[in-house]
Short mmCIF file of C-alpha atoms in Angstrom, two decimals:
data_model
loop_
_atom_site.label_atom_id
_atom_site.label_comp_id
_atom_site.label_asym_id
_atom_site.label_seq_id
_atom_site.Cartn_x
_atom_site.Cartn_y
_atom_site.Cartn_z
CA MET Y 13 -13.74 -4.02 -48.82
CA THR Y 14 -15.99 -3.21 -51.92
CA SER Y 15 -14.02 -0.10 -52.38
CA GLN Y 16 -10.41 -1.67 -52.81
CA PRO Y 17 -11.11 -3.03 -56.25
CA HIS Y 18 -12.19 0.23 -57.78
CA ALA Y 19 -9.18 1.70 -56.25
CA ASP Y 20 -7.02 -0.96 -58.01
CA ALA Y 21 -8.71 -0.13 -61.18
CA ASP Y 22 -8.28 3.65 -60.77
CA ALA Y 23 -4.73 3.32 -59.69
CA PRO Y 24 -2.99 5.32 -62.64
CA THR Y 25 -5.28 8.18 -61.73
CA ALA Y 26 -5.74 7.46 -58.18
CA SER Y 27 -2.55 6.76 -56.85
CA ALA Y 28 -1.18 10.33 -56.94
CA GLN Y 29 -4.20 11.38 -54.94
CA SER Y 30 -4.43 8.44 -52.27
CA SER Y 31 -0.98 8.09 -51.73
CA PRO Y 32 -0.33 10.81 -49.16
CA VAL Y 33 -3.52 9.41 -47.38
CA ASN Y 34 -2.31 5.92 -47.14
CA THR Y 35 1.01 7.21 -46.23
CA GLN Y 36 -0.49 9.08 -43.33
CA LYS Y 37 -2.50 5.96 -42.34
CA SER Y 38 0.45 3.78 -41.94
CA ALA Y 39 2.25 6.33 -40.20
CA ASN Y 40 -0.69 6.57 -37.68
CA ALA Y 41 -0.71 2.79 -37.56
CA GLU Y 42 2.97 2.55 -36.63
CA LYS Y 43 2.80 5.50 -34.15
CA PRO Y 44 0.20 3.46 -31.69
CA VAL Y 45 2.47 0.24 -32.01
CA GLY Y 46 5.87 2.32 -31.38
CA SER Y 47 4.32 3.94 -28.33
CA ALA Y 48 3.01 0.73 -26.75
CA LEU Y 49 6.47 -0.86 -27.05
CA THR Y 50 8.11 2.52 -25.33
CA ILE Y 51 5.52 1.93 -22.56
CA VAL Y 52 5.98 -1.52 -21.99
CA LEU Y 53 9.56 -1.34 -21.72
CA LEU Y 54 9.56 1.66 -19.70
CA ALA Y 55 7.08 -0.70 -17.31
CA THR Y 56 9.98 -3.37 -17.48
CA VAL Y 57 12.40 -1.11 -16.11
CA ALA Y 58 10.51 -0.12 -13.13
CA LEU Y 59 9.25 -3.36 -12.62
CA ALA Y 60 12.84 -5.03 -12.80
CA MET Y 61 13.74 -2.77 -9.79
CA LYS Y 62 11.36 -4.15 -7.75
CA GLY Y 63 13.22 -7.67 -6.35
CA LEU Y 64 16.32 -5.21 -5.80
CA LEU Y 65 14.52 -2.69 -3.45
CA ALA Y 66 12.78 -5.46 -1.80
CA LYS Y 67 16.35 -6.88 -0.82
CA PHE Y 68 16.61 -3.40 1.10
CA VAL Y 69 13.39 -3.92 2.78
CA TYR Y 70 14.49 -7.28 4.19
CA ALA Y 71 17.77 -5.96 5.52
CA THR Y 72 15.89 -3.61 7.89
CA GLY Y 73 14.18 -6.84 9.52
CA MET Y 74 10.91 -6.07 7.76
CA THR Y 75 9.52 -9.58 6.90
CA VAL Y 76 7.60 -10.41 3.41
CA ASP Y 77 4.12 -9.99 4.90
CA GLY Y 78 4.97 -6.54 6.15
CA LEU Y 79 6.50 -5.46 2.43
CA LEU Y 80 3.33 -7.02 0.66
CA LEU Y 81 0.84 -5.28 3.28
CA LEU Y 82 2.18 -1.86 3.14
CA ARG Y 83 2.95 -1.96 -0.63
CA PHE Y 84 -0.80 -2.65 -1.33
CA LEU Y 85 -2.17 -0.38 1.02
CA ILE Y 86 0.29 2.48 0.00
CA ALA Y 87 -0.41 1.87 -3.72
CA MET Y 88 -4.60 1.44 -3.50
CA PRO Y 89 -5.11 4.99 -3.22
CA PHE Y 90 -2.70 6.24 -5.58
CA PHE Y 91 -4.26 3.93 -8.25
CA TRP Y 92 -7.53 5.34 -7.76
CA LEU Y 93 -6.36 8.49 -7.74
CA GLY Y 94 -5.02 8.00 -11.43
CA VAL Y 95 -8.23 6.74 -12.53
CA MET Y 96 -9.90 10.19 -11.05
CA LEU Y 97 -7.29 12.22 -13.08
CA PHE Y 98 -7.03 10.33 -15.98
CA GLY Y 99 -9.54 7.40 -16.33
CA LYS Y 100 -12.00 9.43 -17.80
CA GLN Y 101 -10.07 9.81 -20.82
CA ARG Y 102 -9.57 6.06 -21.83
CA PRO Y 103 -12.44 4.22 -19.83
CA GLY Y 104 -12.28 1.24 -22.16
CA ASP Y 105 -15.43 -0.45 -23.89
CA ARG Y 106 -17.85 0.49 -21.33
CA LYS Y 107 -17.99 1.56 -17.91
CA MET Y 108 -17.56 -0.60 -14.82
CA GLN Y 109 -20.06 -3.17 -13.87
CA PRO Y 110 -20.97 -5.26 -10.81
CA VAL Y 111 -19.87 -8.20 -12.64
CA ASP Y 112 -16.47 -6.74 -12.89
CA LEU Y 113 -15.86 -6.91 -9.23
CA ALA Y 114 -16.15 -10.85 -9.40
CA TRP Y 115 -14.01 -11.00 -12.20
CA GLY Y 116 -11.60 -8.31 -10.39
CA ALA Y 117 -11.70 -10.62 -7.35
CA LEU Y 118 -10.61 -13.40 -9.22
CA TYR Y 119 -7.93 -11.66 -11.16
CA GLY Y 120 -6.77 -9.66 -7.62
CA GLY Y 121 -6.57 -12.95 -6.01
CA LEU Y 122 -4.11 -14.45 -8.52
CA PHE Y 123 -2.01 -11.57 -8.41
CA PHE Y 124 -1.80 -11.24 -4.73
CA LEU Y 125 -0.47 -15.09 -4.89
CA ALA Y 126 2.04 -14.04 -7.70
CA SER Y 127 3.05 -11.19 -5.41
CA LEU Y 128 3.45 -13.39 -2.45
CA PHE Y 129 5.28 -15.94 -4.11
CA ASP Y 130 7.80 -13.54 -6.03
CA PHE Y 131 8.77 -11.69 -2.66
CA THR Y 132 9.30 -14.90 -0.68
CA ALA Y 133 11.45 -16.21 -3.67
CA VAL Y 134 13.42 -12.94 -3.26
CA SER Y 135 13.84 -13.49 0.72
CA LEU Y 136 15.13 -16.94 -0.08
CA ILE Y 137 17.59 -16.62 -2.81
CA ASP Y 138 19.71 -14.20 -5.06
CA VAL Y 139 17.23 -11.68 -6.77
CA THR Y 140 19.20 -12.34 -9.95
CA VAL Y 141 18.29 -15.97 -10.00
CA SER Y 142 14.68 -15.30 -8.59
CA ARG Y 143 14.30 -13.10 -11.50
CA ILE Y 144 15.37 -15.73 -14.44
CA VAL Y 145 12.94 -18.43 -12.87
CA LEU Y 146 10.36 -15.81 -12.87
CA PHE Y 147 11.12 -14.61 -16.54
CA THR Y 148 9.82 -17.67 -17.96
CA PHE Y 149 6.13 -16.62 -17.59
CA PRO Y 150 6.20 -15.63 -21.31
CA ALA Y 151 6.69 -19.47 -22.06
CA VAL Y 152 3.72 -20.04 -19.74
CA VAL Y 153 1.60 -17.38 -21.29
CA MET Y 154 2.12 -19.12 -24.65
CA ILE Y 155 1.10 -22.34 -23.48
CA LEU Y 156 -1.78 -20.95 -21.94
CA GLU Y 157 -2.79 -19.47 -24.94
CA ALA Y 158 -2.41 -22.98 -27.00
CA LEU Y 159 -4.69 -24.85 -24.22
CA HIS Y 160 -7.29 -21.95 -24.24
CA LYS Y 161 -7.60 -22.09 -27.98
CA ARG Y 162 -7.16 -25.97 -28.16
CA ARG Y 163 -4.48 -26.36 -30.54
CA PHE Y 164 -1.06 -27.94 -29.89
CA PRO Y 165 1.72 -25.72 -29.75
CA PRO Y 166 3.79 -25.79 -33.10
CA PHE Y 167 6.92 -27.78 -32.97
CA ARG Y 168 9.27 -24.61 -33.17
CA GLN Y 169 7.38 -23.50 -29.68
CA VAL Y 170 7.89 -26.66 -28.25
CA VAL Y 171 11.56 -26.89 -28.93
CA CYS Y 172 12.17 -23.25 -27.95
CA PHE Y 173 10.11 -24.24 -24.53
CA VAL Y 174 12.67 -27.11 -24.00
CA VAL Y 175 15.51 -24.85 -24.60
CA THR Y 176 14.35 -22.53 -22.23
CA TYR Y 177 14.22 -24.75 -19.19
CA ILE Y 178 17.45 -26.24 -20.20
CA GLY Y 179 19.04 -22.92 -19.83
CA LEU Y 180 16.84 -22.38 -16.73
CA MET Y 181 18.58 -25.79 -15.37
CA LEU Y 182 21.89 -24.31 -16.11
CA VAL Y 183 21.12 -20.98 -13.78
CA LEU Y 184 19.86 -23.14 -10.98
CA ALA Y 185 22.48 -26.30 -11.28
CA PRO Y 186 25.50 -24.71 -12.92
CA GLY Y 187 27.65 -27.49 -11.30
CA GLY Y 188 25.04 -30.59 -11.43
CA PHE Y 189 22.29 -31.13 -9.64
CA ASP Y 190 24.00 -32.76 -6.79
CA MET Y 191 25.58 -29.57 -6.12
CA VAL Y 192 22.26 -27.58 -5.56
CA SER Y 193 21.36 -26.64 -2.29
CA GLY Y 194 17.86 -27.43 -0.86
CA GLY Y 195 17.50 -23.74 0.11
CA LEU Y 196 17.76 -22.83 -3.63
CA TRP Y 197 15.38 -25.36 -5.18
CA TYR Y 198 12.81 -24.23 -2.29
CA GLY Y 199 13.40 -20.51 -3.29
CA ALA Y 200 13.51 -21.42 -7.09
CA ALA Y 201 9.99 -23.22 -6.75
CA TRP Y 202 8.44 -19.82 -4.94
CA ALA Y 203 9.75 -18.14 -8.13
CA PHE Y 204 8.16 -20.56 -10.55
CA GLY Y 205 4.85 -20.54 -8.39
CA SER Y 206 4.78 -16.68 -9.26
CA ALA Y 207 5.31 -17.29 -13.12
CA LEU Y 208 2.55 -19.66 -13.28
CA THR Y 209 0.14 -17.34 -11.20
CA TYR Y 210 1.12 -14.12 -13.01
CA ALA Y 211 1.08 -15.99 -16.43
CA CYS Y 212 -2.63 -16.84 -15.67
CA TYR Y 213 -3.94 -13.48 -14.42
CA LEU Y 214 -1.94 -11.61 -17.17
CA TYR Y 215 -3.29 -13.70 -20.30
CA PHE Y 216 -6.61 -14.21 -18.88
CA GLY Y 217 -6.96 -10.56 -17.62
CA GLN Y 218 -6.06 -9.16 -21.15
CA ARG Y 219 -9.93 -9.27 -22.31
CA MET Y 220 -11.03 -7.53 -18.99
CA ILE Y 221 -8.39 -4.87 -19.71
CA LYS Y 222 -9.61 -3.86 -23.13
CA THR Y 223 -13.25 -3.96 -21.73
CA ILE Y 224 -13.12 -1.64 -18.69
CA GLY Y 225 -9.64 0.19 -19.30
CA SER Y 226 -6.12 -0.14 -18.16
CA MET Y 227 -6.09 2.26 -15.53
CA HIS Y 228 -9.51 1.18 -14.15
CA PHE Y 229 -8.06 -2.78 -14.12
CA ALA Y 230 -4.82 -1.61 -12.63
CA ALA Y 231 -6.67 0.30 -9.78
CA LEU Y 232 -9.18 -2.75 -9.23
CA ILE Y 233 -6.90 -5.76 -9.54
CA ASN Y 234 -4.56 -3.93 -6.84
CA THR Y 235 -7.56 -3.23 -4.54
CA MET Y 236 -8.64 -6.79 -4.82
CA ALA Y 237 -5.03 -8.08 -4.30
CA GLY Y 238 -4.87 -5.43 -1.35
CA LEU Y 239 -7.90 -6.83 0.37
CA SER Y 240 -6.90 -10.38 -0.26
CA MET Y 241 -3.55 -9.63 1.65
CA VAL Y 242 -5.66 -8.46 4.50
CA LEU Y 243 -7.61 -11.71 4.56
CA TYR Y 244 -4.49 -13.45 4.39
CA GLU Y 245 -2.85 -11.53 7.31
CA LEU Y 246 -5.67 -12.01 9.46
CA VAL Y 247 -5.56 -15.85 9.12
CA VAL Y 248 -1.85 -16.32 9.19
CA GLN Y 249 -1.01 -13.59 11.87
CA LYS Y 250 2.81 -13.47 10.90
CA PRO Y 251 5.01 -10.95 12.17
CA LEU Y 252 5.36 -7.43 10.06
CA ASN Y 253 8.40 -6.04 11.86
CA LEU Y 254 7.58 -2.45 10.69
CA ASN Y 255 10.48 0.14 10.95
CA PRO Y 256 10.92 3.58 9.54
CA ALA Y 257 13.57 2.22 7.02
CA GLY Y 258 11.71 -0.25 5.48
CA ILE Y 259 8.27 1.58 5.42
CA ALA Y 260 10.36 4.39 3.43
CA TRP Y 261 11.50 1.72 0.85
CA THR Y 262 8.43 0.29 0.86
CA ALA Y 263 6.78 3.53 -0.29
CA GLY Y 264 9.22 3.50 -3.23
CA ILE Y 265 8.57 0.00 -4.40
CA SER Y 266 4.73 1.12 -4.12
CA ILE Y 267 5.05 4.28 -6.36
CA PHE Y 268 8.07 3.90 -8.64
CA CYS Y 269 7.76 -0.08 -8.92
CA THR Y 270 4.06 -0.88 -8.72
CA VAL Y 271 1.52 2.30 -9.46
CA ILE Y 272 3.57 3.73 -12.48
CA PRO Y 273 4.62 0.42 -14.05
CA PHE Y 274 1.37 -0.99 -13.87
CA PHE Y 275 -0.40 1.87 -15.45
CA LEU Y 276 2.14 1.50 -18.35
CA LEU Y 277 2.12 -2.14 -18.53
CA TYR Y 278 -1.82 -2.39 -18.70
CA GLU Y 279 -1.85 0.46 -21.27
CA GLY Y 280 0.58 -1.42 -23.50
CA ILE Y 281 -1.09 -4.80 -23.29
CA ARG Y 282 -4.38 -3.05 -24.00
CA ARG Y 283 -2.73 -1.73 -27.39
CA ILE Y 284 -0.68 -4.66 -28.21
CA GLY Y 285 -1.96 -7.70 -26.36
CA ALA Y 286 -0.39 -9.84 -23.53
CA THR Y 287 1.85 -12.27 -25.66
CA GLN Y 288 3.64 -9.43 -27.19
CA ALA Y 289 3.85 -7.36 -24.10
CA SER Y 290 5.47 -10.51 -22.27
CA LEU Y 291 8.06 -10.55 -25.05
CA ILE Y 292 9.23 -7.00 -24.45
CA SER Y 293 10.27 -8.28 -20.78
CA LEU Y 294 13.09 -10.10 -22.51
CA SER Y 295 15.18 -6.92 -21.21
CA GLY Y 296 13.99 -7.49 -17.57
CA PRO Y 297 16.13 -9.88 -16.10
CA ALA Y 298 19.36 -8.09 -17.71
CA MET Y 299 18.32 -4.95 -16.27
CA THR Y 300 17.75 -6.54 -12.64
CA PHE Y 301 21.33 -8.81 -13.14
CA PHE Y 302 23.04 -5.30 -13.78
CA ALA Y 303 21.63 -3.54 -11.06
CA ALA Y 304 21.99 -6.54 -8.52
CA TRP Y 305 25.75 -6.78 -9.48
CA LEU Y 306 26.06 -2.96 -8.97
CA PHE Y 307 24.43 -2.52 -6.05
CA LEU Y 308 24.35 -6.05 -4.19
CA GLY Y 309 27.65 -7.36 -5.53
CA GLU Y 310 25.63 -10.42 -6.82
CA ILE Y 311 27.48 -12.54 -9.71
CA LEU Y 312 26.56 -15.28 -11.70
CA THR Y 313 29.27 -17.95 -12.77
CA VAL Y 314 30.16 -18.76 -16.49
CA PRO Y 315 27.49 -21.63 -16.53
CA GLN Y 316 24.82 -19.25 -15.44
CA MET Y 317 25.69 -16.83 -17.57
CA ILE Y 318 25.27 -19.27 -20.59
CA GLY Y 319 21.99 -20.23 -19.07
CA PHE Y 320 21.14 -16.63 -18.75
CA ALA Y 321 21.69 -16.10 -22.48
CA VAL Y 322 19.82 -19.61 -23.36
CA VAL Y 323 16.80 -18.61 -21.21
CA THR Y 324 16.77 -15.24 -22.96
CA LEU Y 325 16.82 -16.41 -26.43
CA GLY Y 326 14.49 -19.51 -25.83
CA VAL Y 327 11.46 -17.09 -24.60
CA ALA Y 328 12.31 -14.70 -27.25
CA SER Y 329 12.50 -17.80 -29.83
CA LEU Y 330 8.72 -18.43 -28.79
CA LYS Y 331 7.63 -15.98 -31.44
CA ASN Y 332 7.04 -17.47 -34.56
CA SER Y 333 8.76 -14.70 -36.42
CA PHE Y 334 12.09 -14.40 -34.16
CA SER Y 335 15.36 -13.64 -35.62
CA LEU Y 336 18.40 -11.70 -33.81
CA ALA Y 337 17.62 -8.76 -36.25
CA GLY Y 338 13.99 -9.04 -35.59
CA LEU Y 339 14.67 -8.92 -31.93
CA GLY Y 340 16.89 -5.82 -32.19
CA ARG Y 341 14.24 -3.97 -34.51
CA LEU Y 342 11.59 -4.95 -31.82
CA LEU Y 343 13.40 -3.51 -28.90
CA ALA Y 344 14.76 -0.52 -30.95
CA ARG Y 345 11.32 0.50 -32.33
CA PRO Y 346 10.09 2.70 -29.29
CA PHE Y 347 13.59 4.81 -29.89
CA THR Y 348 13.08 4.90 -33.84
CA PRO Y 349 11.72 8.30 -35.03
CA SER Y 350 8.59 7.64 -37.07
CA THR Y 351 8.63 8.39 -40.57
CA LYS Y 352 6.68 11.55 -41.94
CA PRO Y 353 4.64 11.41 -45.12
#
């Protein structure tokens, strides 16, 4: 800070020498942000396919409990393998300590509940509708941030929050509330429960990601979630209905829709924070909708499509500096080559 006035005073003679340095620093500052956006976007694509593949698992006769139990057990060793191979290069601010196990158990429990609610919703309603309901979690993250920092959300955010849920109601009740079946409300409630628990785990866990590193956090949380699933199954003792086809689909979910995207997502959160990372998920429901239309034949009505657009714009508008041009630049930044000095 003390050197800045001196630089300004010598601007006529120093600008030619300092300009390349400043330009280089600017380029270096932009590169991590751009790469972080690319990382989060790739994670969003992989996670968007999770609900779609779950439908194929259920078609084999496997239950939600069977899918979740296998998913955690298959993914667990791959997470720790990733830590062994790559975790030492980016350990975080410090190594893991015993207290991290306690926090990991808490966040792992939240993640287990979010996963249980999510896959239950997918088993009850169309994957497209369940994704749109789950997609409201960025709004919940914003509310949690306001509550945590003990400040009332800006009026703009309140308006955007209301708009988001108006769009959500259009998706759930395009023909009026009287036309909505009890099964749809039941499934949507599970999806919204997943949005709430996922938002809590994502927002409060971001500090731990920066402390122990994204790879260690991913491995710890999924291990604790897997242990929670084992305890849950021992208590409820629901049927699993395991079969070869279902196991194969679940293995795909575990590797390509769990391990890989979680490493990518947590690394993105470590770089740019949970709030901005959650906004990148704007593309998630659109990807899921296209895949569900292509592979499952799911179709949204015109009112539901309008609701889908309202939800997307409402969640995007929660960012104070939001504009359609700004949103385009945000999503295009990972694909824009950085300028060289």
